Coordinates of C-alpha atoms and ligand atoms in Angstrom, one line a residue:
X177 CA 24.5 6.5 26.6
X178 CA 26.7 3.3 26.3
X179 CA 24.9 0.1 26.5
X180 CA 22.5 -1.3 24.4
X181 CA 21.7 -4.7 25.7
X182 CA 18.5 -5.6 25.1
X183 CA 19.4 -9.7 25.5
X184 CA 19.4 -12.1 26.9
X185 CA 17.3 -11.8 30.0
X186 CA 14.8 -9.6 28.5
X187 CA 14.2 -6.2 30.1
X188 CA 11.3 -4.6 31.2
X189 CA 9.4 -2.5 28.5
X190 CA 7.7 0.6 29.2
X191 CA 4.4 1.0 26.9
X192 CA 3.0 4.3 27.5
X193 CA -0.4 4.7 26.0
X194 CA -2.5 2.0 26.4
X195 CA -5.0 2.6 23.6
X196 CA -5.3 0.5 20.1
X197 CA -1.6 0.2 19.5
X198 CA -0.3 0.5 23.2
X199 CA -2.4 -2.3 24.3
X200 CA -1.3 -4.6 20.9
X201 CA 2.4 -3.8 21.9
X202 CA 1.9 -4.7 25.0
X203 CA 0.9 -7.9 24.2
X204 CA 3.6 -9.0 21.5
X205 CA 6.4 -7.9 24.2
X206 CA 4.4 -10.1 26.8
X207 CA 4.6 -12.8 24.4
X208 CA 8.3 -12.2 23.9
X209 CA 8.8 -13.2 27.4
X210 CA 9.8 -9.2 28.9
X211 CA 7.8 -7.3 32.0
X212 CA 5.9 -4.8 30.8
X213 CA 4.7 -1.8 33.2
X214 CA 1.5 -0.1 31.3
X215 CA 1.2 3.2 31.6
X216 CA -2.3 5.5 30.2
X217 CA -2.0 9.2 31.3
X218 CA -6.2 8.5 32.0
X219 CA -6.9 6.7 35.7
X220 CA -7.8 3.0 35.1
X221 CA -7.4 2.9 31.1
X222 CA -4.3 0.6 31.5
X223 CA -5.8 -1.4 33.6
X224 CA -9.1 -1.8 31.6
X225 CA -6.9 -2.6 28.7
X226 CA -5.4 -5.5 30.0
X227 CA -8.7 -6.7 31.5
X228 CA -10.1 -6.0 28.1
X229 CA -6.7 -8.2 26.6
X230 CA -7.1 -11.2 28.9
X231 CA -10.9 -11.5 27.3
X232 CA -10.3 -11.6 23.7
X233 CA -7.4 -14.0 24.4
X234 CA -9.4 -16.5 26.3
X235 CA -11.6 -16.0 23.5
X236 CA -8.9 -17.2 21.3
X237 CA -8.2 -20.3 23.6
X238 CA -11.1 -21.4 22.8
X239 CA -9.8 -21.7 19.2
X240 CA -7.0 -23.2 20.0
X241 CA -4.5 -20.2 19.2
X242 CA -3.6 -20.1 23.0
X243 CA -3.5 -22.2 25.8
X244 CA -5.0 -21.2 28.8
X245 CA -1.1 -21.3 30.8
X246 CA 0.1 -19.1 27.7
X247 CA -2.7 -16.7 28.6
X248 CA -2.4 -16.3 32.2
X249 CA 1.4 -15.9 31.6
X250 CA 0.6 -13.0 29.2
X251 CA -1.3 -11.3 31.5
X252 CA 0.8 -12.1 34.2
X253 CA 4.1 -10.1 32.7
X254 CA 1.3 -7.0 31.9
X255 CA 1.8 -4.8 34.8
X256 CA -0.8 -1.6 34.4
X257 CA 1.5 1.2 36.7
X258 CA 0.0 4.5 37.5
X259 CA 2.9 6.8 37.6
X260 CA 5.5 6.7 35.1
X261 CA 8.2 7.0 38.3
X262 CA 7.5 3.0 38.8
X263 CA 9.0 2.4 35.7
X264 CA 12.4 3.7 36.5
X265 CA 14.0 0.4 35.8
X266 CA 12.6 -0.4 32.0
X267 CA 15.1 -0.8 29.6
X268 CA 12.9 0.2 26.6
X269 CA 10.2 2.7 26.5
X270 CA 7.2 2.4 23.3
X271 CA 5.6 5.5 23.0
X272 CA 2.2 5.0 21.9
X273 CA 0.0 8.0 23.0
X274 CA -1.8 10.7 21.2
X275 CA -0.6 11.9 17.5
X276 CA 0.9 15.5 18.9
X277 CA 4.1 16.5 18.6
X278 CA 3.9 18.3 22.0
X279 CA 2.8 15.6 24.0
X280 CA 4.9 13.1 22.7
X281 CA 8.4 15.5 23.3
X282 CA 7.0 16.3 26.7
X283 CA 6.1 12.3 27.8
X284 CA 9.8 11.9 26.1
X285 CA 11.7 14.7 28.3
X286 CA 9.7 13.4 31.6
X287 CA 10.9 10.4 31.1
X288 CA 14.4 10.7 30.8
X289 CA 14.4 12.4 34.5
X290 CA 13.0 9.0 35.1
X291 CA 15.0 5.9 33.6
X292 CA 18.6 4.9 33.5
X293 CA 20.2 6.8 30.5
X294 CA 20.9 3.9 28.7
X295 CA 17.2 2.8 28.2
X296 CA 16.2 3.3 24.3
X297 CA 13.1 5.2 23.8
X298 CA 11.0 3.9 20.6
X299 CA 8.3 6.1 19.3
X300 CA 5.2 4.6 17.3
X301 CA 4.4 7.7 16.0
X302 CA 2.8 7.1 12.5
X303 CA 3.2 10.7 10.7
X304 CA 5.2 13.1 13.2
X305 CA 9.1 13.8 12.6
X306 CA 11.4 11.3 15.1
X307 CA 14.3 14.1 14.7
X308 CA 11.6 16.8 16.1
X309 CA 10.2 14.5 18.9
X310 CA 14.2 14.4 19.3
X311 CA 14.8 17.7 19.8
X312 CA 15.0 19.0 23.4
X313 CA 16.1 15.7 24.7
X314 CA 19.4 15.5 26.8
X315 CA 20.6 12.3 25.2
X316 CA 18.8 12.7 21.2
X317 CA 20.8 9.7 20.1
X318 CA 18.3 7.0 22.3
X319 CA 15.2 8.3 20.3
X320 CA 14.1 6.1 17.3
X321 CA 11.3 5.3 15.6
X322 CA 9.5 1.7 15.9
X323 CA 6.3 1.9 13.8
X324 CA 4.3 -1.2 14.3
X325 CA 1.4 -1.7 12.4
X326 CA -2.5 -2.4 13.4
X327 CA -3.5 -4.9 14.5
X328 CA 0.2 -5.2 16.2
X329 CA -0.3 -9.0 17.0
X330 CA -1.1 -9.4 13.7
X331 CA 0.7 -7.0 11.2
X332 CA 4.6 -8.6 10.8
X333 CA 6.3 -4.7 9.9
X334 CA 7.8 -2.7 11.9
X335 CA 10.0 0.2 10.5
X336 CA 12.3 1.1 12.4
X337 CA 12.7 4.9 11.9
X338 CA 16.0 6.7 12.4
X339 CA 16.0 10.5 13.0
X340 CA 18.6 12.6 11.7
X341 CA 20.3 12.1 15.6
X342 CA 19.2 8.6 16.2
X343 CA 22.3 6.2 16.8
X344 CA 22.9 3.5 14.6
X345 CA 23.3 1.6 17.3
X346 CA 19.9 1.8 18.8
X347 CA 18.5 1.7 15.8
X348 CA 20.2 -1.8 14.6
X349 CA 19.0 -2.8 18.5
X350 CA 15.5 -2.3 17.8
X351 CA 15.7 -4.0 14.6
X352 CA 17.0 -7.3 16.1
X353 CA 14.6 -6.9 19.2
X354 CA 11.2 -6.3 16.4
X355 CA 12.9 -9.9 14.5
X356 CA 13.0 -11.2 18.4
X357 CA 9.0 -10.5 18.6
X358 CA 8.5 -12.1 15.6
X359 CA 8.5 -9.2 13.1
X360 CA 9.8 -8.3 10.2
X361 CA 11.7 -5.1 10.7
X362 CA 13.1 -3.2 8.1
X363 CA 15.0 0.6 8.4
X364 CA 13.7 4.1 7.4
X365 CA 15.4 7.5 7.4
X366 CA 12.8 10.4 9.0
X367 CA 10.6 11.5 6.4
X368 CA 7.5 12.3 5.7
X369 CA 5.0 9.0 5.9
X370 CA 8.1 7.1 6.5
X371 CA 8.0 4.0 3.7
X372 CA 4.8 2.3 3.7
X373 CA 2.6 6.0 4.3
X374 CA 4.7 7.3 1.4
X375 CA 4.4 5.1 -0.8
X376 CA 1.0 3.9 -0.6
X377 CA -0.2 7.3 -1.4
X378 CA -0.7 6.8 -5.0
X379 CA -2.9 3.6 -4.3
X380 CA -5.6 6.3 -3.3
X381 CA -4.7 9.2 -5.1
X382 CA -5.1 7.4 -8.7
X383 CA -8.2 5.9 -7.7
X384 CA -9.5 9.7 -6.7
X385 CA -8.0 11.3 -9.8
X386 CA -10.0 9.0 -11.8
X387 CA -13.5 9.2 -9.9
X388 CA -12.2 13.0 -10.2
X389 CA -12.8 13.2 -13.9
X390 CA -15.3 10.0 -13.8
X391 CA -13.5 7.9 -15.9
X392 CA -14.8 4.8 -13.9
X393 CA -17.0 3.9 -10.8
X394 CA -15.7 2.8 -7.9
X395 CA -16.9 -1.0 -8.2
X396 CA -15.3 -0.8 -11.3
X397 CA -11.8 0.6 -10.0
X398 CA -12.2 -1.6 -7.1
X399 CA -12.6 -4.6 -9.2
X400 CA -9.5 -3.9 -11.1
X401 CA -7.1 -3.5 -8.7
X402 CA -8.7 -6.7 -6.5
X403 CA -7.9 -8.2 -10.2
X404 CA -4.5 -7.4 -10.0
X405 CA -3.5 -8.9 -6.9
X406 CA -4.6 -5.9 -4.1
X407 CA -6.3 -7.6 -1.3
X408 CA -8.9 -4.4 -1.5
X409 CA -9.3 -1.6 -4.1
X410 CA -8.7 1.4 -3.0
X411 CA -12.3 3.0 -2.5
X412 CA -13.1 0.0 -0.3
X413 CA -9.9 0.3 1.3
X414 CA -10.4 4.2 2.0
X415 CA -14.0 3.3 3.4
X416 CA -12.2 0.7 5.9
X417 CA -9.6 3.2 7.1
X418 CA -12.1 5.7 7.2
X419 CA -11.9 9.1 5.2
X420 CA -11.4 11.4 7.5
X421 CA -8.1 9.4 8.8
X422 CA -7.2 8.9 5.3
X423 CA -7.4 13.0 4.2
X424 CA -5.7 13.1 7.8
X425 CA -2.5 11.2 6.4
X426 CA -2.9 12.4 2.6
X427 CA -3.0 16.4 4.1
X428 CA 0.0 15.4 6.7
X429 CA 2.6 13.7 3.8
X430 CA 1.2 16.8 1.2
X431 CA 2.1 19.5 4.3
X432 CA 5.3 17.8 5.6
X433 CA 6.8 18.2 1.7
X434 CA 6.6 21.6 1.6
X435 CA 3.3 21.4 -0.2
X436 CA 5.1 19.3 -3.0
X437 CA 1.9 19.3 -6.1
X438 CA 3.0 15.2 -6.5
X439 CA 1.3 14.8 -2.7
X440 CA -1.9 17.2 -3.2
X441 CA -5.2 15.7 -1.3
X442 CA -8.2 15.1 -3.5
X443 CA -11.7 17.4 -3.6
X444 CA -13.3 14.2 -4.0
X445 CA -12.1 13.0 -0.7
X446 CA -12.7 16.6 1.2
X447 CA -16.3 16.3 0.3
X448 CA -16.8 12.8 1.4
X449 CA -15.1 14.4 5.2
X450 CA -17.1 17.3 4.3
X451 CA -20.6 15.6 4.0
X452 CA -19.8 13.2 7.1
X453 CA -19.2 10.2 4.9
X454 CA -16.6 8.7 6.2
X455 CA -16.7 4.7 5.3
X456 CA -17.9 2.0 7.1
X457 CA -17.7 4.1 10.4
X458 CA -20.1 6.3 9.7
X459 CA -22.6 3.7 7.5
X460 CA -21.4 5.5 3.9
X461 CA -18.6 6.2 2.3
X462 CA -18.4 5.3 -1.5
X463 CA -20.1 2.5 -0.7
X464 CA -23.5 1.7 2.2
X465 CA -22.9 0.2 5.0
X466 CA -26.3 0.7 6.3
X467 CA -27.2 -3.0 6.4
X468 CA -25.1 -6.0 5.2
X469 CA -21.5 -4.9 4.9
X470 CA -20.7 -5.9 1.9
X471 CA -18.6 -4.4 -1.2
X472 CA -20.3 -5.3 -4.9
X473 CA -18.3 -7.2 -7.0
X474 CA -18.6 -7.2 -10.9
X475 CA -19.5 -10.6 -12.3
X476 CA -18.4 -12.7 -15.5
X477 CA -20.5 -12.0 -18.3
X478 CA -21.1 -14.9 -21.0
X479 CA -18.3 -16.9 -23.1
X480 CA -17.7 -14.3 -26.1
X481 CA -19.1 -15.2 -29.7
X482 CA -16.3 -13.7 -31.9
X483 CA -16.3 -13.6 -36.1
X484 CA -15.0 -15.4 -37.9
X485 CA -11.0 -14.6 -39.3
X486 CA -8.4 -16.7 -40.4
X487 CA -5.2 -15.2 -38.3
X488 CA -4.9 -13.1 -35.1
X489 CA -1.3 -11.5 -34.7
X490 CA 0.2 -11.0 -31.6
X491 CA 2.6 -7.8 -31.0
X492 CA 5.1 -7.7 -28.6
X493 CA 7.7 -9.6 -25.9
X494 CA 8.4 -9.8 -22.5
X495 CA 6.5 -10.8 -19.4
X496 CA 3.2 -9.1 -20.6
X497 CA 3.1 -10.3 -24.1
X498 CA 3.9 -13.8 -22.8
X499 CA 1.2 -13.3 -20.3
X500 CA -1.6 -12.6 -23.5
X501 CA 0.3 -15.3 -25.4
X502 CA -1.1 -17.7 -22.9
X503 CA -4.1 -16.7 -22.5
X504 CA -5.1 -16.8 -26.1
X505 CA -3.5 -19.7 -26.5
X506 CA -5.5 -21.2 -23.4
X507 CA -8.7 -19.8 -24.7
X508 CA -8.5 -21.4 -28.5
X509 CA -7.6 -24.9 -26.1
X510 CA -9.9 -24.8 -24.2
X511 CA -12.7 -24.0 -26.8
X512 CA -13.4 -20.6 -25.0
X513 CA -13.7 -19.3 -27.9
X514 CA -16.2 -19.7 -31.2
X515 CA -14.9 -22.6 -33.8
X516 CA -13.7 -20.0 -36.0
X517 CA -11.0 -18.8 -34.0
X518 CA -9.9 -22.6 -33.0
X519 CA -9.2 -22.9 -36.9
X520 CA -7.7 -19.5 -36.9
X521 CA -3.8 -19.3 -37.0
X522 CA -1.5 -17.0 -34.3
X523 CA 1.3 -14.6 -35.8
X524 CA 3.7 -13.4 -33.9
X525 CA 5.4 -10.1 -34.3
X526 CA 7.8 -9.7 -31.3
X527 CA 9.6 -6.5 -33.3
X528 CA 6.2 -5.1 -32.6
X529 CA 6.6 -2.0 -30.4
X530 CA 3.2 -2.3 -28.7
X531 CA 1.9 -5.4 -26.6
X532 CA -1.6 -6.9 -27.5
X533 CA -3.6 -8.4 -30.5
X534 CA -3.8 -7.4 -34.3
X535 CA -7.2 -9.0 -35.8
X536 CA -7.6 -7.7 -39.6
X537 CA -6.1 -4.5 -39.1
X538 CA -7.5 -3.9 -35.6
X539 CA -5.5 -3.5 -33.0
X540 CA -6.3 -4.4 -29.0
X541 CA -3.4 -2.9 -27.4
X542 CA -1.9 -3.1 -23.9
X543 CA -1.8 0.8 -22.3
X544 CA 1.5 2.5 -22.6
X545 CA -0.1 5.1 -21.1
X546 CA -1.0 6.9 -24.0
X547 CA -5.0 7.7 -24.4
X548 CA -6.4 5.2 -27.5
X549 CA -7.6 8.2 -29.4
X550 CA -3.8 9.5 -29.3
X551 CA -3.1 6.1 -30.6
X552 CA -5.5 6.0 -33.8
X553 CA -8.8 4.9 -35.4
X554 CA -9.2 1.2 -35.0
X555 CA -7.5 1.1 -31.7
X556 CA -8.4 0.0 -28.4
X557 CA -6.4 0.1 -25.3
X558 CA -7.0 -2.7 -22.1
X559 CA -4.9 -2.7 -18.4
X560 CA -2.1 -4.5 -17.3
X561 CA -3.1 -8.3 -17.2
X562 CA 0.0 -9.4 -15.1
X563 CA 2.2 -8.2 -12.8
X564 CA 5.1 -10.7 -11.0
X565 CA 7.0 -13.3 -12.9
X566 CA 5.8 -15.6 -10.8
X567 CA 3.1 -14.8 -8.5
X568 CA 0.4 -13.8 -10.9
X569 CA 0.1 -15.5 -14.4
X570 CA -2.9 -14.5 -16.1
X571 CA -5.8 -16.1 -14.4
X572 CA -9.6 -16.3 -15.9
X573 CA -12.3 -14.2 -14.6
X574 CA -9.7 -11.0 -13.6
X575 CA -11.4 -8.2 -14.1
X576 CA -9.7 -5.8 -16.9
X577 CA -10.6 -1.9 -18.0
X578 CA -10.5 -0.9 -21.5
X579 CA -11.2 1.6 -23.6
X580 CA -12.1 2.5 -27.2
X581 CA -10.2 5.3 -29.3
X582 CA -12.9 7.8 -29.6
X583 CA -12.2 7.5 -33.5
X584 CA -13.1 3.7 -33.4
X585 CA -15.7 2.1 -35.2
X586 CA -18.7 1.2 -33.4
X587 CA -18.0 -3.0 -34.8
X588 CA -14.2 -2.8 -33.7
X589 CA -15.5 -0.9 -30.2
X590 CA -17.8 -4.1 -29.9
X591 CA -15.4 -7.0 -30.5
X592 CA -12.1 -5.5 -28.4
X593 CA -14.2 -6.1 -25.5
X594 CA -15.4 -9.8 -26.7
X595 CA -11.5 -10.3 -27.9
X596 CA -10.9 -9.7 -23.6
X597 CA -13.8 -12.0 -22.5
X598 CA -12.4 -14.9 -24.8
X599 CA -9.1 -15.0 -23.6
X600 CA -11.0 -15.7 -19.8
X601 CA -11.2 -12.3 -18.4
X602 CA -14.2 -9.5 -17.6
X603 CA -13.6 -6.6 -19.7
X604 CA -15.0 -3.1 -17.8
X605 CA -15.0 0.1 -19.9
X606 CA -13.7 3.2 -18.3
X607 CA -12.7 6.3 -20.2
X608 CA -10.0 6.6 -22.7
X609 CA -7.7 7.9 -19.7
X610 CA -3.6 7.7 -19.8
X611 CA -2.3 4.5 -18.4
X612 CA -6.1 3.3 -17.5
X613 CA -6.7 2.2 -13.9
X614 CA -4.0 -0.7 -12.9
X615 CA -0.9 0.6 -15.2
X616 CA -1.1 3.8 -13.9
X617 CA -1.1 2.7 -10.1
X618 CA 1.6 0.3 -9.9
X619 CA 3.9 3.4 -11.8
X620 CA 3.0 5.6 -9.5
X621 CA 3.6 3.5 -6.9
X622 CA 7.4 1.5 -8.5
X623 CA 7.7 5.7 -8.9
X624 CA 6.9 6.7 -5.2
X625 CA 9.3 3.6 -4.0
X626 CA 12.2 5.0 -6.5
X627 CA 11.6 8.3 -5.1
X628 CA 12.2 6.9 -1.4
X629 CA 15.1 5.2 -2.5
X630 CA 16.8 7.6 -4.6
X631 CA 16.6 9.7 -1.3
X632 CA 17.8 7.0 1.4
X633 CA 14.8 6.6 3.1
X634 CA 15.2 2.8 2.3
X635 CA 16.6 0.3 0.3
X636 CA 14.6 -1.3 -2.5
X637 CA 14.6 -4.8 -0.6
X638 CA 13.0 -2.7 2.1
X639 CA 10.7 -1.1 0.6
X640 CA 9.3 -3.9 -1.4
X641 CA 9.3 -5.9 2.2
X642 CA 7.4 -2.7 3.7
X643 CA 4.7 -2.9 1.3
X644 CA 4.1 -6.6 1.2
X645 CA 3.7 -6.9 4.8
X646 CA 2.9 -3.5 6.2
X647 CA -0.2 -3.1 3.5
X648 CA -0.6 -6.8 2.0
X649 CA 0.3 -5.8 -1.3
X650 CA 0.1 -8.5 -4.0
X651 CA 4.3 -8.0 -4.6
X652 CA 6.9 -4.9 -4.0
X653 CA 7.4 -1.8 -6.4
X654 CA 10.9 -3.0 -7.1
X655 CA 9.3 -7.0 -8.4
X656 CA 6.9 -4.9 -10.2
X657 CA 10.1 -2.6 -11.6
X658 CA 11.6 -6.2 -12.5
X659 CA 8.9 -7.5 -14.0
X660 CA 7.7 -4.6 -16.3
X661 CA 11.1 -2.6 -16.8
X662 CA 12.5 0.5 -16.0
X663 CA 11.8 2.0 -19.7
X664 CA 8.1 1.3 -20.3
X665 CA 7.0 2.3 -16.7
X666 CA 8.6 5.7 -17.4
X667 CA 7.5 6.4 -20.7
X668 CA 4.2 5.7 -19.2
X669 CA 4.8 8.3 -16.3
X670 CA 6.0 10.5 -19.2
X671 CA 2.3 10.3 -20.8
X672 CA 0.8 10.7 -17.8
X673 CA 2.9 14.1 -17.2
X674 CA 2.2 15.4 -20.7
X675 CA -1.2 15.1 -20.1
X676 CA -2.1 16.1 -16.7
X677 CA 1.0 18.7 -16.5
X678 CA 1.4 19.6 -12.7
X679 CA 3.8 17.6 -10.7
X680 CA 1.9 15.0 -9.3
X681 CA 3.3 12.2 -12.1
X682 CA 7.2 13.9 -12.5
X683 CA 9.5 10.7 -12.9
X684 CA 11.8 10.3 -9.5
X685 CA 15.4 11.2 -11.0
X686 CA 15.7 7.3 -9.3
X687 CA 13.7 5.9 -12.1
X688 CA 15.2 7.7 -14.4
X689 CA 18.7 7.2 -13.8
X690 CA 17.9 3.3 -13.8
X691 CA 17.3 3.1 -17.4
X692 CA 20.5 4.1 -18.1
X693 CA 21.9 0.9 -15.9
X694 CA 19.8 -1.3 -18.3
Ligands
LIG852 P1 -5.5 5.6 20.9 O1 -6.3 6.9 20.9 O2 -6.3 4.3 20.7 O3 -4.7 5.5 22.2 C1 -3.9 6.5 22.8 C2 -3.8 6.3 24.3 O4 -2.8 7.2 24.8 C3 -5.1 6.7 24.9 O5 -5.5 5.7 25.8 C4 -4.8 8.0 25.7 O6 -5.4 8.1 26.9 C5 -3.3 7.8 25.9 N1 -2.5 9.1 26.1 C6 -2.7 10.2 25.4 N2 -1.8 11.1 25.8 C7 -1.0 10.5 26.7 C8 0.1 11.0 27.5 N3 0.6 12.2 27.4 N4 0.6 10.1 28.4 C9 0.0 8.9 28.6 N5 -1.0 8.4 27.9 C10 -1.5 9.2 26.9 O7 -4.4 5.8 19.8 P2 -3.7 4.7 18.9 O8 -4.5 4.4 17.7 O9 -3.3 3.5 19.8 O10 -2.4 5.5 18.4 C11 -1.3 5.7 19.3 C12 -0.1 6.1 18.5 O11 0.2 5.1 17.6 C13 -0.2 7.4 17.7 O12 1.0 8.1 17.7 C14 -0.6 6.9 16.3 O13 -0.3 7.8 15.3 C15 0.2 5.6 16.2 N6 -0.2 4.6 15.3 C16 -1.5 4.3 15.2 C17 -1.9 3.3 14.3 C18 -3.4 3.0 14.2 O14 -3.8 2.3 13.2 N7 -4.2 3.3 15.1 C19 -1.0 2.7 13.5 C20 0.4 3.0 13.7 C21 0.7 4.0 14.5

């Protein structure tokens, strides 16, 4: 193939599949000013679509998101076809039909008898090999990957997936068209769940792995993460996606590494798929849909009423420590606390090799992973109470799991908790489990994005970009990397791999290799 002009005058786009993402394509090209001829293998479905497209946007005229001109030109450039031959002149085919490696190689080697061999064909394909839809084709080097995400109006990613024949070429010419439709586009090697599938896994896998052994409930891990910044947590999430889609994906990554133990699907998930429950879909998933849709939240409980003592000592540096520094300084401002504690003075040891809060001889420490029973008597653990420099400070009312060292007296097990609720946030015990509910997440998920990196799937700006706008998260593995440092998040991996044994938590030789940078 030889040119790759996709600009100025834009060409026509093929979109074959006019389903979900089909139809969303469809419309962002539209909107980009290019033809597009719509193609679904089932009589009438394109045309449906775009009946089905023109009503929701006139809806959205209504509020003022569109004009009625902007809609009728929309429609207007939407062209349902009902052979692929009429499209012979597109200069871009999006492949968006069913998930099947078969179909999609077969639609792919149809179509090059069809248009000029210069025309690029992108493939949405979520889960399925680019190099293998690839393979077969007289001119491989077209084929690339351009994974838009759902709702496609709305989602900003696209990853623009390169197969181990893809040129760079077409690739860098699907990136700059995804930026011309307003995306953001960032670059993936073929691999199994690409960036955003790969490294979300962990989101759900921790959560599971905790309901596994009941360490906490999924309101209660829900909570948390919301706490820390994650539009949803992950049990709400999985009931959205649906579980049966989400085992789907988690079975599809596990498979596609050669059954690698770090990717293995959950028992508690194959029974919810087992029993029907599949999320909001089906009315019940971990949480009932049957009547008003709605996820429980845990509330605030009352301002703490600590004892009396005359010094609290806070352990500890860096962006955590500062984080507690504030807030306990906030809290004896602000009169969150009892009098006592207003009178009480704050020692610092920053030489302190743990994060949290002495009070006479007690300790309240931040999780480094390690269980508080491993770490003594009068010990309790709590989660990560920040996570970006700048995005999240420590904000009042964030939900926050702890946990009491099985060797703890019942008195210090009472006031760790209160210790929490004074310095403005809503303390939820789960089990004295490694690296509790947040820590362990974002380390498995800074570890998932190493992993990617450390094998050029993507760069770190990438992948931090892929997660922010592909799945909303609160900031990228690589801030979070920044933010906590290479050193702690490994040891805390480390703990988690001593205890569990198995793969699933093995440091990426990524991570690893970066504390030796620092
Ligand atoms: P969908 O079932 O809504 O639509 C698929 C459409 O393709 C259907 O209308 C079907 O009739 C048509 N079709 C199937 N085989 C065909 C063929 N050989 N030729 C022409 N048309 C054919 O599916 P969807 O959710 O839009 O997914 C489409 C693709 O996008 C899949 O590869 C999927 O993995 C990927 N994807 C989906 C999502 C998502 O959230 N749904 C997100 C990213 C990527």
């Amino acid at each position: 193939m030889t040119a790759l002009n996709l600009d100025p005058a834009p060409v026509p786009v093929l979109v074959v599949g006019a389903g979900i993402m089909g139809l969303g394509i469809a419309q962002v090209a539209a909107q980009a000013g290019h033809t597009v001829l719509l193609f679904d293998m089932r009589a009438g479905v394109a045309e449906e679509a775009r009946d089905k497209l023109g009503t929701s946007l006139q809806a959205m005229v209504a509020k003022r998101k569109f004009t009625s001109d902007d809609v009728a030109k929309i429609l207007s450039l939407i062209v349902p076809i009902v052979t692929l031959e009429e499209a012979a002149s597109a200069g871009l085919v999006v492949e968006a039909i069913v998930e099947q490696l078969e179909a999609k190689r077969g639609l792919f080697q149809q179509l090059e008898s069809i248009v000029a061999p210069d025309c690029i064909l992108a493939t949405n394909t979520s889960s399925i090999s680019v190099t293998a839809i690839a393979n077969g084709l007289e001119h491989p080097t077209r084929l690339v990957g351009m994974h838009f995400f759902n709702p496609v109006p709305m989602m900003k990613l696209v990853e623009v997936v390169s197969g181990l024949r893809t040129a760079p070429a077409v690739a860098e010419a699907i990136f700059t068209l995804s930026e011309r439709w307003g995306k953001s586009a960032v670059h993936a090697r073929s691999t199994p769940g690409f960036i955003v599938n790969r490294i979300a896994r962990p989101f759900y896998a921790e959560a599971l792995a905790l309901l596994q052994e009941q360490a906490a409930t999924p309101v209660v891990l829900d909570a948390c993460l919301r706490a820390a910044g994650f539009r949803m947590g992950p049990c709400e999430l999985m009931d959205l996606i649906g579980h049966d889609t989400n085992f789907a994906v988690t079975q599809s990554v596990y498979e596609a590494n050669f059954f690698d133990k770090r990717y293995v699907p959950s028992l508690v998930q194959r029974e919810m798929v087992d029993g029907g429950m599949l999320g909001r879909k089906s009315g019940q998933g971990f949480y009932s849909y049957a009547s008003v849709a709605s996820v429980p939240v845990v509330s605030p409980r009352a301002n703490a009423v600590l004892p009396t003592v005359k010094h609290v000592c806070l352990h500890g540096t860096g962006a955590l420590a500062d984080a507690l520094q504030a807030a306990l300084l906030h809290a004896i401002e602000s009169s969150l606390v009892n009098s006592s504690l207003v009178r009480a003075t704050v020692q610092y040891a920053p030489d302190s090799d743990w994060v949290g809060l002495e009070v006479a001889g007690c300790q309240l420490r931040l999780t480094d992973g390690r269980c508080a029973t491993q770490l003594g008597k009068e010990v309790c653990v709590f989660d990560l109470p920040v996570l970006t420099q700048s995005s999240r400070a420590v904000t009042a009312n964030s939900v926050l799991a702890w946990a009491p060292s099985g060797r703890a007296s019942s008195a210090w097990a009472k006031q760790a908790p209160q210790w929490l609720e004074a310095m403005g946030f809503i303390p939820q015990q789960v089990a004295d489990t490694p690296g509790l509910v947040v820590a362990r997440t974002i380390a498995m998920l800074v570890n998932e994005a190493a992993d990617a990196v450390h094998q050029g799937v993507c760069s770190a700006p990438a992948a931090d970009a892929a997660m922010k706008l592909g799945v909303n998260y609160p900031a990228g593995p690589f801030e979070w990397l920044a933010t906590l440092g290479s050193a702690p998040v490994c040891a805390l991996l480390d703990v988690l791999d001593t205890h569990y044994r198995g793969e699933r938590y093995r440091v990426s030789p990524g991570l690893r290799h970066s504390l030796w940078k620092n």
